[in-house]
């Protein structure tokens, strides 16, 4: 149970960490692979997004620490809801920074990421059911 919670928390923060990476950092891939690179953000927008993402990561850590010692179902559910609300707030703030054409692209990318997460969840469920049968 604890490993699952840690895995979920890690998976939830990984995209945030990737998006908060400074522009002058070395990258292993060329081209525009990350969702925010495809938005053609201005330097000011990138800086504001980094600040928002940093605040969201800090908030995420604080919420996680608040609930980590309390792993019963009710607390776990409360933590997940609070984390989701925090993430949605940050997503809205990020979207509000964007120009209309960037917002459209952002929404498309957000839908693609959600579809990938849903596919992954479906695969994990299928895999768990298969393992139970064996």
CSV table of N, CA and C in Angstrom, one decimal:
chain,number,residue,atom,x,y,z
A,1,UNK,N,0.8,-1.2,0.0
A,1,UNK,CA,0.0,0.0,0.0
A,1,UNK,C,0.9,1.2,0.0
A,2,UNK,N,1.9,1.3,0.8
A,2,UNK,CA,2.8,2.4,0.9
A,2,UNK,C,3.5,2.6,-0.4
A,3,UNK,N,4.0,1.5,-1.0
A,3,UNK,CA,4.7,1.6,-2.3
A,3,UNK,C,3.8,2.2,-3.3
A,4,UNK,N,2.6,1.8,-3.3
A,4,UNK,CA,1.6,2.3,-4.3
A,4,UNK,C,1.5,3.8,-4.1
A,5,UNK,N,1.3,4.3,-2.9
A,5,UNK,CA,1.1,5.7,-2.6
A,5,UNK,C,2.4,6.5,-3.1
A,6,UNK,N,3.5,5.9,-2.8
A,6,UNK,CA,4.8,6.6,-3.2
A,6,UNK,C,4.9,6.7,-4.7
A,7,UNK,N,4.5,5.6,-5.4
A,7,UNK,CA,4.6,5.5,-6.8
A,7,UNK,C,3.6,6.6,-7.4
A,8,UNK,N,2.4,6.7,-6.9
A,8,UNK,CA,1.4,7.6,-7.4
A,8,UNK,C,1.9,9.0,-7.2
A,9,UNK,N,2.5,9.3,-6.0
A,9,UNK,CA,3.0,10.7,-5.7
A,9,UNK,C,4.1,11.0,-6.6
A,10,UNK,N,5.0,10.1,-6.9
A,10,UNK,CA,6.2,10.3,-7.8
A,10,UNK,C,5.7,10.5,-9.2
A,11,UNK,N,4.7,9.7,-9.7
A,11,UNK,CA,4.2,9.9,-11.0
A,11,UNK,C,3.5,11.2,-11.2
A,12,UNK,N,2.9,11.7,-10.1
A,12,UNK,CA,2.1,13.0,-10.2
A,12,UNK,C,3.1,14.2,-10.2
A,13,UNK,N,4.2,14.1,-9.6
A,13,UNK,CA,5.2,15.2,-9.6
A,13,UNK,C,6.1,15.2,-10.8
A,14,UNK,N,6.3,14.1,-11.4
A,14,UNK,CA,7.3,14.0,-12.5
A,14,UNK,C,7.0,15.0,-13.6
A,15,UNK,N,5.8,15.1,-14.1
A,15,UNK,CA,5.6,16.1,-15.2
A,15,UNK,C,5.9,17.5,-14.7
A,16,UNK,N,5.6,17.8,-13.5
A,16,UNK,CA,5.8,19.1,-12.9
A,16,UNK,C,7.3,19.4,-12.9
A,17,UNK,N,8.1,18.5,-12.5
A,17,UNK,CA,9.5,18.7,-12.4
A,17,UNK,C,10.1,18.9,-13.8
A,18,UNK,N,9.6,18.1,-14.8
A,18,UNK,CA,10.0,18.2,-16.2
A,18,UNK,C,9.7,19.6,-16.8
A,19,UNK,N,8.5,20.1,-16.5
A,19,UNK,CA,8.1,21.4,-17.0
A,19,UNK,C,8.9,22.5,-16.4
A,20,UNK,N,9.3,22.3,-15.1
A,20,UNK,CA,10.0,23.4,-14.4
A,20,UNK,C,11.5,23.5,-14.7
A,21,UNK,N,12.0,22.6,-15.6
A,21,UNK,CA,13.4,22.6,-16.0
A,21,UNK,C,13.8,23.9,-16.6
A,22,UNK,N,14.9,24.5,-16.3
A,22,UNK,CA,15.3,25.7,-16.9
A,22,UNK,C,15.7,25.6,-18.4
A,23,UNK,N,15.5,26.6,-19.1
A,23,UNK,CA,15.7,26.6,-20.6
A,23,UNK,C,17.2,26.3,-20.9
A,24,UNK,N,18.1,26.9,-20.1
A,24,UNK,CA,19.5,26.7,-20.5
A,24,UNK,C,20.1,25.4,-20.0
A,25,UNK,N,19.3,24.5,-19.5
A,25,UNK,CA,19.8,23.2,-19.1
A,25,UNK,C,20.0,22.4,-20.3
A,26,UNK,N,20.9,21.4,-20.2
A,26,UNK,CA,21.2,20.6,-21.3
A,26,UNK,C,20.1,19.6,-21.5
A,27,UNK,N,19.7,19.4,-22.7
A,27,UNK,CA,18.6,18.4,-23.0
A,27,UNK,C,19.2,17.3,-23.9
A,28,UNK,N,18.6,16.2,-23.7
A,28,UNK,CA,19.2,15.0,-24.4
A,28,UNK,C,18.5,14.8,-25.8
A,29,UNK,N,17.4,15.5,-26.0
A,29,UNK,CA,16.6,15.4,-27.2
A,29,UNK,C,16.5,16.7,-27.9
A,30,UNK,N,16.6,16.7,-29.2
A,30,UNK,CA,16.4,18.0,-29.9
A,30,UNK,C,14.9,18.1,-30.3
A,31,UNK,N,14.4,19.2,-30.7
A,31,UNK,CA,13.1,19.4,-31.1
A,31,UNK,C,12.2,19.8,-30.0
A,32,UNK,N,10.9,19.9,-30.3
A,32,UNK,CA,9.9,20.4,-29.3
A,32,UNK,C,9.1,19.2,-28.8
A,33,UNK,N,9.6,18.5,-27.8
A,33,UNK,CA,9.0,17.3,-27.3
A,33,UNK,C,8.1,17.6,-26.1
A,34,UNK,N,8.5,18.4,-25.2
A,34,UNK,CA,7.6,18.7,-24.0
A,34,UNK,C,6.5,19.5,-24.4
A,35,UNK,N,5.3,19.4,-23.7
A,35,UNK,CA,4.1,20.2,-24.0
A,35,UNK,C,4.4,21.7,-24.0
A,36,UNK,N,5.1,22.2,-23.1
A,36,UNK,CA,5.3,23.6,-23.0
A,36,UNK,C,6.3,24.2,-24.1
A,37,UNK,N,7.1,23.3,-24.6
A,37,UNK,CA,8.0,23.8,-25.7
A,37,UNK,C,7.2,24.0,-26.9
A,38,UNK,N,6.1,23.2,-27.1
A,38,UNK,CA,5.3,23.4,-28.3
A,38,UNK,C,4.4,24.6,-28.3
A,39,UNK,N,4.3,25.3,-27.2
A,39,UNK,CA,3.5,26.5,-27.0
A,39,UNK,C,4.2,27.8,-27.5
A,40,UNK,N,5.5,27.7,-27.8
A,40,UNK,CA,6.2,28.9,-28.1
A,40,UNK,C,6.0,30.1,-27.2
A,41,UNK,N,6.3,29.8,-25.9
A,41,UNK,CA,6.1,30.8,-24.9
A,41,UNK,C,7.1,31.9,-24.9
A,42,UNK,N,6.7,33.1,-24.5
A,42,UNK,CA,7.7,34.1,-24.3
A,42,UNK,C,8.6,33.9,-23.1
A,43,UNK,N,9.7,34.6,-23.0
A,43,UNK,CA,10.5,34.4,-21.8
A,43,UNK,C,9.8,34.7,-20.6
A,44,UNK,N,9.0,35.8,-20.6
A,44,UNK,CA,8.2,36.2,-19.4
A,44,UNK,C,7.2,35.1,-19.0
A,45,UNK,N,6.5,34.5,-20.0
A,45,UNK,CA,5.6,33.4,-19.7
A,45,UNK,C,6.3,32.2,-19.1
A,46,UNK,N,7.5,31.8,-19.7
A,46,UNK,CA,8.3,30.7,-19.1
A,46,UNK,C,8.7,31.0,-17.7
A,47,UNK,N,9.1,32.2,-17.4
A,47,UNK,CA,9.5,32.5,-16.0
A,47,UNK,C,8.3,32.4,-15.1
A,48,UNK,N,7.2,33.0,-15.5
A,48,UNK,CA,6.0,32.9,-14.6
A,48,UNK,C,5.5,31.5,-14.4
A,49,UNK,N,5.6,30.7,-15.5
A,49,UNK,CA,5.2,29.3,-15.4
A,49,UNK,C,6.1,28.5,-14.4
A,50,UNK,N,7.4,28.8,-14.5
A,50,UNK,CA,8.4,28.2,-13.6
A,50,UNK,C,8.0,28.5,-12.2
A,51,UNK,N,7.7,29.8,-11.9
A,51,UNK,CA,7.3,30.2,-10.6
A,51,UNK,C,6.1,29.5,-10.1
A,52,UNK,N,5.0,29.4,-11.0
A,52,UNK,CA,3.8,28.7,-10.7
A,52,UNK,C,4.1,27.2,-10.4
A,53,UNK,N,4.9,26.6,-11.2
A,53,UNK,CA,5.1,25.2,-11.1
A,53,UNK,C,5.9,25.0,-9.8
A,54,UNK,N,6.8,25.9,-9.5
A,54,UNK,CA,7.6,25.7,-8.2
A,54,UNK,C,6.7,25.9,-7.0
A,55,UNK,N,5.7,26.8,-7.1
A,55,UNK,CA,4.8,26.9,-6.0
A,55,UNK,C,3.9,25.7,-5.9
A,56,UNK,N,3.5,25.2,-7.0
A,56,UNK,CA,2.7,24.0,-7.0
A,56,UNK,C,3.4,22.8,-6.4
A,57,UNK,N,4.7,22.6,-6.8
A,57,UNK,CA,5.5,21.6,-6.2
A,57,UNK,C,5.6,21.7,-4.7
A,58,UNK,N,5.8,22.9,-4.2
A,58,UNK,CA,5.9,23.2,-2.8
A,58,UNK,C,4.6,22.8,-2.1
A,59,UNK,N,3.5,23.3,-2.7
A,59,UNK,CA,2.2,23.0,-2.1
A,59,UNK,C,2.0,21.4,-2.1
A,60,UNK,N,2.4,20.8,-3.2
A,60,UNK,CA,2.2,19.3,-3.3
A,60,UNK,C,3.0,18.6,-2.2
A,61,UNK,N,4.2,19.1,-2.0
A,61,UNK,CA,5.0,18.5,-0.9
A,61,UNK,C,4.4,18.7,0.5
A,62,UNK,N,3.9,19.9,0.7
A,62,UNK,CA,3.3,20.2,2.0
A,62,UNK,C,2.1,19.3,2.2
A,63,UNK,N,1.2,19.2,1.2
A,63,UNK,CA,0.0,18.4,1.3
A,63,UNK,C,0.4,16.9,1.5
A,64,UNK,N,1.4,16.5,0.8
A,64,UNK,CA,1.8,15.1,0.9
A,64,UNK,C,2.3,14.8,2.3
A,65,UNK,N,3.2,15.7,2.9
A,65,UNK,CA,3.7,15.5,4.2
A,65,UNK,C,2.6,15.5,5.2
A,66,UNK,N,1.6,16.4,5.0
A,66,UNK,CA,0.5,16.5,6.0
A,66,UNK,C,-0.3,15.1,6.1
A,67,UNK,N,-0.3,14.4,5.0
A,67,UNK,CA,-1.1,13.2,5.0
A,67,UNK,C,-0.3,11.9,5.1
A,68,UNK,N,0.9,11.9,4.9
A,68,UNK,CA,1.7,10.7,4.8
A,68,UNK,C,1.6,9.8,6.0
A,69,UNK,N,1.6,10.5,7.2
A,69,UNK,CA,1.5,9.7,8.4
A,69,UNK,C,0.2,9.1,8.6
A,70,UNK,N,-0.8,9.5,7.9
A,70,UNK,CA,-2.2,9.0,8.0
A,70,UNK,C,-2.6,8.2,6.8
A,71,UNK,N,-2.3,7.0,6.7
A,71,UNK,CA,-2.6,6.2,5.5
A,71,UNK,C,-3.9,5.5,5.5
A,72,UNK,N,-4.8,5.6,6.5
A,72,UNK,CA,-6.1,5.0,6.3
A,72,UNK,C,-6.9,5.6,5.1
A,73,UNK,N,-7.8,4.9,4.6
A,73,UNK,CA,-8.5,5.2,3.4
A,73,UNK,C,-9.1,6.6,3.3
A,74,UNK,N,-9.7,7.1,4.4
A,74,UNK,CA,-10.3,8.4,4.4
A,74,UNK,C,-9.2,9.5,4.2
A,75,UNK,N,-8.1,9.4,4.9
A,75,UNK,CA,-7.1,10.4,4.7
A,75,UNK,C,-6.4,10.3,3.4
A,76,UNK,N,-6.2,9.1,2.8
A,76,UNK,CA,-5.7,9.0,1.5
A,76,UNK,C,-6.5,9.6,0.5
A,77,UNK,N,-7.8,9.4,0.6
A,77,UNK,CA,-8.8,10.0,-0.3
A,77,UNK,C,-8.8,11.6,-0.2
A,78,UNK,N,-8.7,12.1,1.0
A,78,UNK,CA,-8.7,13.5,1.2
A,78,UNK,C,-7.4,14.1,0.6
A,79,UNK,N,-6.3,13.4,0.8
A,79,UNK,CA,-5.0,13.9,0.2
A,79,UNK,C,-5.1,13.9,-1.3
A,80,UNK,N,-5.7,12.9,-1.9
A,80,UNK,CA,-5.8,12.9,-3.4
A,80,UNK,C,-6.7,14.0,-3.9
A,81,UNK,N,-7.8,14.3,-3.2
A,81,UNK,CA,-8.6,15.3,-3.6
A,81,UNK,C,-8.0,16.7,-3.4
A,82,UNK,N,-7.2,16.9,-2.4
A,82,UNK,CA,-6.5,18.2,-2.2
A,82,UNK,C,-5.4,18.4,-3.2
A,83,UNK,N,-4.7,17.3,-3.5
A,83,UNK,CA,-3.7,17.4,-4.5
A,83,UNK,C,-4.3,17.7,-5.9
A,84,UNK,N,-5.4,17.0,-6.2
A,84,UNK,CA,-6.1,17.3,-7.5
A,84,UNK,C,-6.5,18.7,-7.6
A,85,UNK,N,-7.1,19.3,-6.5
A,85,UNK,CA,-7.6,20.7,-6.5
A,85,UNK,C,-6.4,21.6,-6.7
A,86,UNK,N,-5.3,21.3,-6.0
A,86,UNK,CA,-4.1,22.2,-6.2
A,86,UNK,C,-3.6,22.1,-7.6
A,87,UNK,N,-3.5,20.9,-8.2
A,87,UNK,CA,-3.1,20.8,-9.6
A,87,UNK,C,-4.0,21.5,-10.5
A,88,UNK,N,-5.3,21.4,-10.3
A,88,UNK,CA,-6.3,22.1,-11.2
A,88,UNK,C,-6.1,23.6,-11.1
A,89,UNK,N,-5.9,24.1,-9.9
A,89,UNK,CA,-5.7,25.5,-9.7
A,89,UNK,C,-4.5,26.0,-10.5
A,90,UNK,N,-3.4,25.3,-10.4
A,90,UNK,CA,-2.2,25.6,-11.1
A,90,UNK,C,-2.4,25.6,-12.6
A,91,UNK,N,-3.1,24.5,-13.1
A,91,UNK,CA,-3.3,24.4,-14.5
A,91,UNK,C,-4.1,25.6,-15.0
A,92,UNK,N,-5.1,26.1,-14.2
A,92,UNK,CA,-5.9,27.2,-14.6
A,92,UNK,C,-5.0,28.5,-14.7
A,93,UNK,N,-4.1,28.6,-13.7
A,93,UNK,CA,-3.3,29.8,-13.6
A,93,UNK,C,-2.3,29.8,-14.8
A,94,UNK,N,-1.8,28.6,-15.2
A,94,UNK,CA,-0.9,28.5,-16.3
A,94,UNK,C,-1.7,28.8,-17.6
A,95,UNK,N,-2.9,28.3,-17.7
A,95,UNK,CA,-3.7,28.5,-18.9
A,95,UNK,C,-4.0,30.0,-19.1
A,96,UNK,N,-4.3,30.7,-17.9
A,96,UNK,CA,-4.6,32.1,-18.0
A,96,UNK,C,-3.4,33.0,-18.4
A,97,UNK,N,-2.2,32.5,-18.3
A,97,UNK,CA,-1.0,33.2,-18.8
A,97,UNK,C,-0.8,33.1,-20.3
A,98,UNK,N,-1.5,32.2,-20.9
A,98,UNK,CA,-1.3,31.9,-22.3
A,98,UNK,C,-2.1,32.8,-23.2
A,99,UNK,N,-1.7,33.0,-24.4
A,99,UNK,CA,-2.4,33.7,-25.5
A,99,UNK,C,-3.5,32.7,-26.0
A,100,UNK,N,-4.5,33.2,-26.6
A,100,UNK,CA,-5.6,32.3,-27.1
A,100,UNK,C,-5.1,31.2,-27.9
A,101,UNK,N,-4.2,31.4,-28.9
A,101,UNK,CA,-3.8,30.3,-29.7
A,101,UNK,C,-2.9,29.3,-28.9
A,102,UNK,N,-2.2,29.8,-27.9
A,102,UNK,CA,-1.5,28.9,-27.0
A,102,UNK,C,-2.4,28.1,-26.1
A,103,UNK,N,-3.5,28.8,-25.7
A,103,UNK,CA,-4.5,28.1,-24.8
A,103,UNK,C,-5.1,26.9,-25.6
A,104,UNK,N,-5.4,27.1,-26.9
A,104,UNK,CA,-6.0,26.0,-27.7
A,104,UNK,C,-5.0,24.8,-27.7
A,105,UNK,N,-3.7,25.1,-28.0
A,105,UNK,CA,-2.7,24.1,-28.1
A,105,UNK,C,-2.5,23.4,-26.7
A,106,UNK,N,-2.5,24.2,-25.7
A,106,UNK,CA,-2.4,23.7,-24.3
A,106,UNK,C,-3.5,22.7,-24.0
A,107,UNK,N,-4.8,23.1,-24.4
A,107,UNK,CA,-5.9,22.2,-24.2
A,107,UNK,C,-5.8,20.9,-24.9
A,108,UNK,N,-5.3,21.0,-26.2
A,108,UNK,CA,-5.1,19.8,-27.0
A,108,UNK,C,-4.1,18.9,-26.3
A,109,UNK,N,-2.9,19.5,-25.9
A,109,UNK,CA,-1.9,18.7,-25.2
A,109,UNK,C,-2.4,18.1,-23.9
A,110,UNK,N,-3.2,18.8,-23.2
A,110,UNK,CA,-3.7,18.3,-21.9
A,110,UNK,C,-4.6,17.1,-22.2
A,111,UNK,N,-5.5,17.2,-23.2
A,111,UNK,CA,-6.3,16.1,-23.6
A,111,UNK,C,-5.5,14.8,-24.0
A,112,UNK,N,-4.4,15.0,-24.7
A,112,UNK,CA,-3.6,13.9,-25.1
A,112,UNK,C,-2.9,13.2,-23.9
A,113,UNK,N,-2.5,14.1,-23.0
A,113,UNK,CA,-1.8,13.5,-21.8
A,113,UNK,C,-2.9,12.7,-21.0
A,114,UNK,N,-4.1,13.3,-20.9
A,114,UNK,CA,-5.2,12.6,-20.1
A,114,UNK,C,-5.5,11.2,-20.8
A,115,UNK,N,-5.5,11.2,-22.1
A,115,UNK,CA,-5.8,10.0,-22.8
A,115,UNK,C,-4.7,8.9,-22.6
A,116,UNK,N,-3.5,9.4,-22.5
A,116,UNK,CA,-2.3,8.5,-22.3
A,116,UNK,C,-2.4,7.9,-20.9
A,117,UNK,N,-2.8,8.8,-19.9
A,117,UNK,CA,-2.9,8.3,-18.5
A,117,UNK,C,-4.1,7.3,-18.4
A,118,UNK,N,-5.2,7.6,-19.1
A,118,UNK,CA,-6.3,6.6,-19.1
A,118,UNK,C,-5.9,5.3,-19.7
A,119,UNK,N,-5.2,5.3,-20.8
A,119,UNK,CA,-4.7,4.1,-21.4
A,119,UNK,C,-3.8,3.3,-20.5
A,120,UNK,N,-2.9,4.0,-19.8
A,120,UNK,CA,-2.0,3.4,-18.9
A,120,UNK,C,-2.8,2.8,-17.7
A,121,UNK,N,-3.7,3.5,-17.2
A,121,UNK,CA,-4.5,3.0,-16.1
A,121,UNK,C,-5.3,1.7,-16.5
A,122,UNK,N,-5.8,1.7,-17.7
A,122,UNK,CA,-6.6,0.6,-18.2
A,122,UNK,C,-5.6,-0.6,-18.4
A,123,UNK,N,-4.4,-0.4,-18.9
A,123,UNK,CA,-3.5,-1.5,-19.0
A,123,UNK,C,-3.1,-2.0,-17.6
A,124,UNK,N,-2.9,-1.1,-16.6
A,124,UNK,CA,-2.5,-1.6,-15.3
A,124,UNK,C,-3.6,-2.4,-14.7
A,125,UNK,N,-4.9,-2.0,-14.9
A,125,UNK,CA,-6.0,-2.8,-14.4
A,125,UNK,C,-6.0,-4.2,-15.1
A,126,UNK,N,-5.9,-4.2,-16.4
A,126,UNK,CA,-5.9,-5.5,-17.1
A,126,UNK,C,-4.8,-6.4,-16.6
A,127,UNK,N,-3.6,-5.8,-16.4
A,127,UNK,CA,-2.4,-6.6,-15.9
A,127,UNK,C,-2.7,-7.1,-14.5
A,128,UNK,N,-3.3,-6.3,-13.6
A,128,UNK,CA,-3.6,-6.8,-12.3
A,128,UNK,C,-4.6,-7.9,-12.3
A,129,UNK,N,-5.6,-7.8,-13.1
A,129,UNK,CA,-6.6,-8.9,-13.3
A,129,UNK,C,-6.0,-10.1,-13.8
A,130,UNK,N,-5.1,-10.0,-14.8
A,130,UNK,CA,-4.4,-11.2,-15.4
A,130,UNK,C,-3.6,-11.8,-14.3
A,131,UNK,N,-2.9,-11.0,-13.5
A,131,UNK,CA,-2.0,-11.6,-12.5
A,131,UNK,C,-2.8,-12.3,-11.4
A,132,UNK,N,-4.0,-11.8,-11.1
A,132,UNK,CA,-4.9,-12.5,-10.1
A,132,UNK,C,-5.4,-13.8,-10.6
A,133,UNK,N,-5.6,-14.0,-11.9
A,133,UNK,CA,-6.0,-15.2,-12.5
A,133,UNK,C,-4.9,-16.3,-12.4
A,134,UNK,N,-3.7,-15.8,-12.5
A,134,UNK,CA,-2.6,-16.8,-12.6
A,134,UNK,C,-2.1,-17.1,-11.2
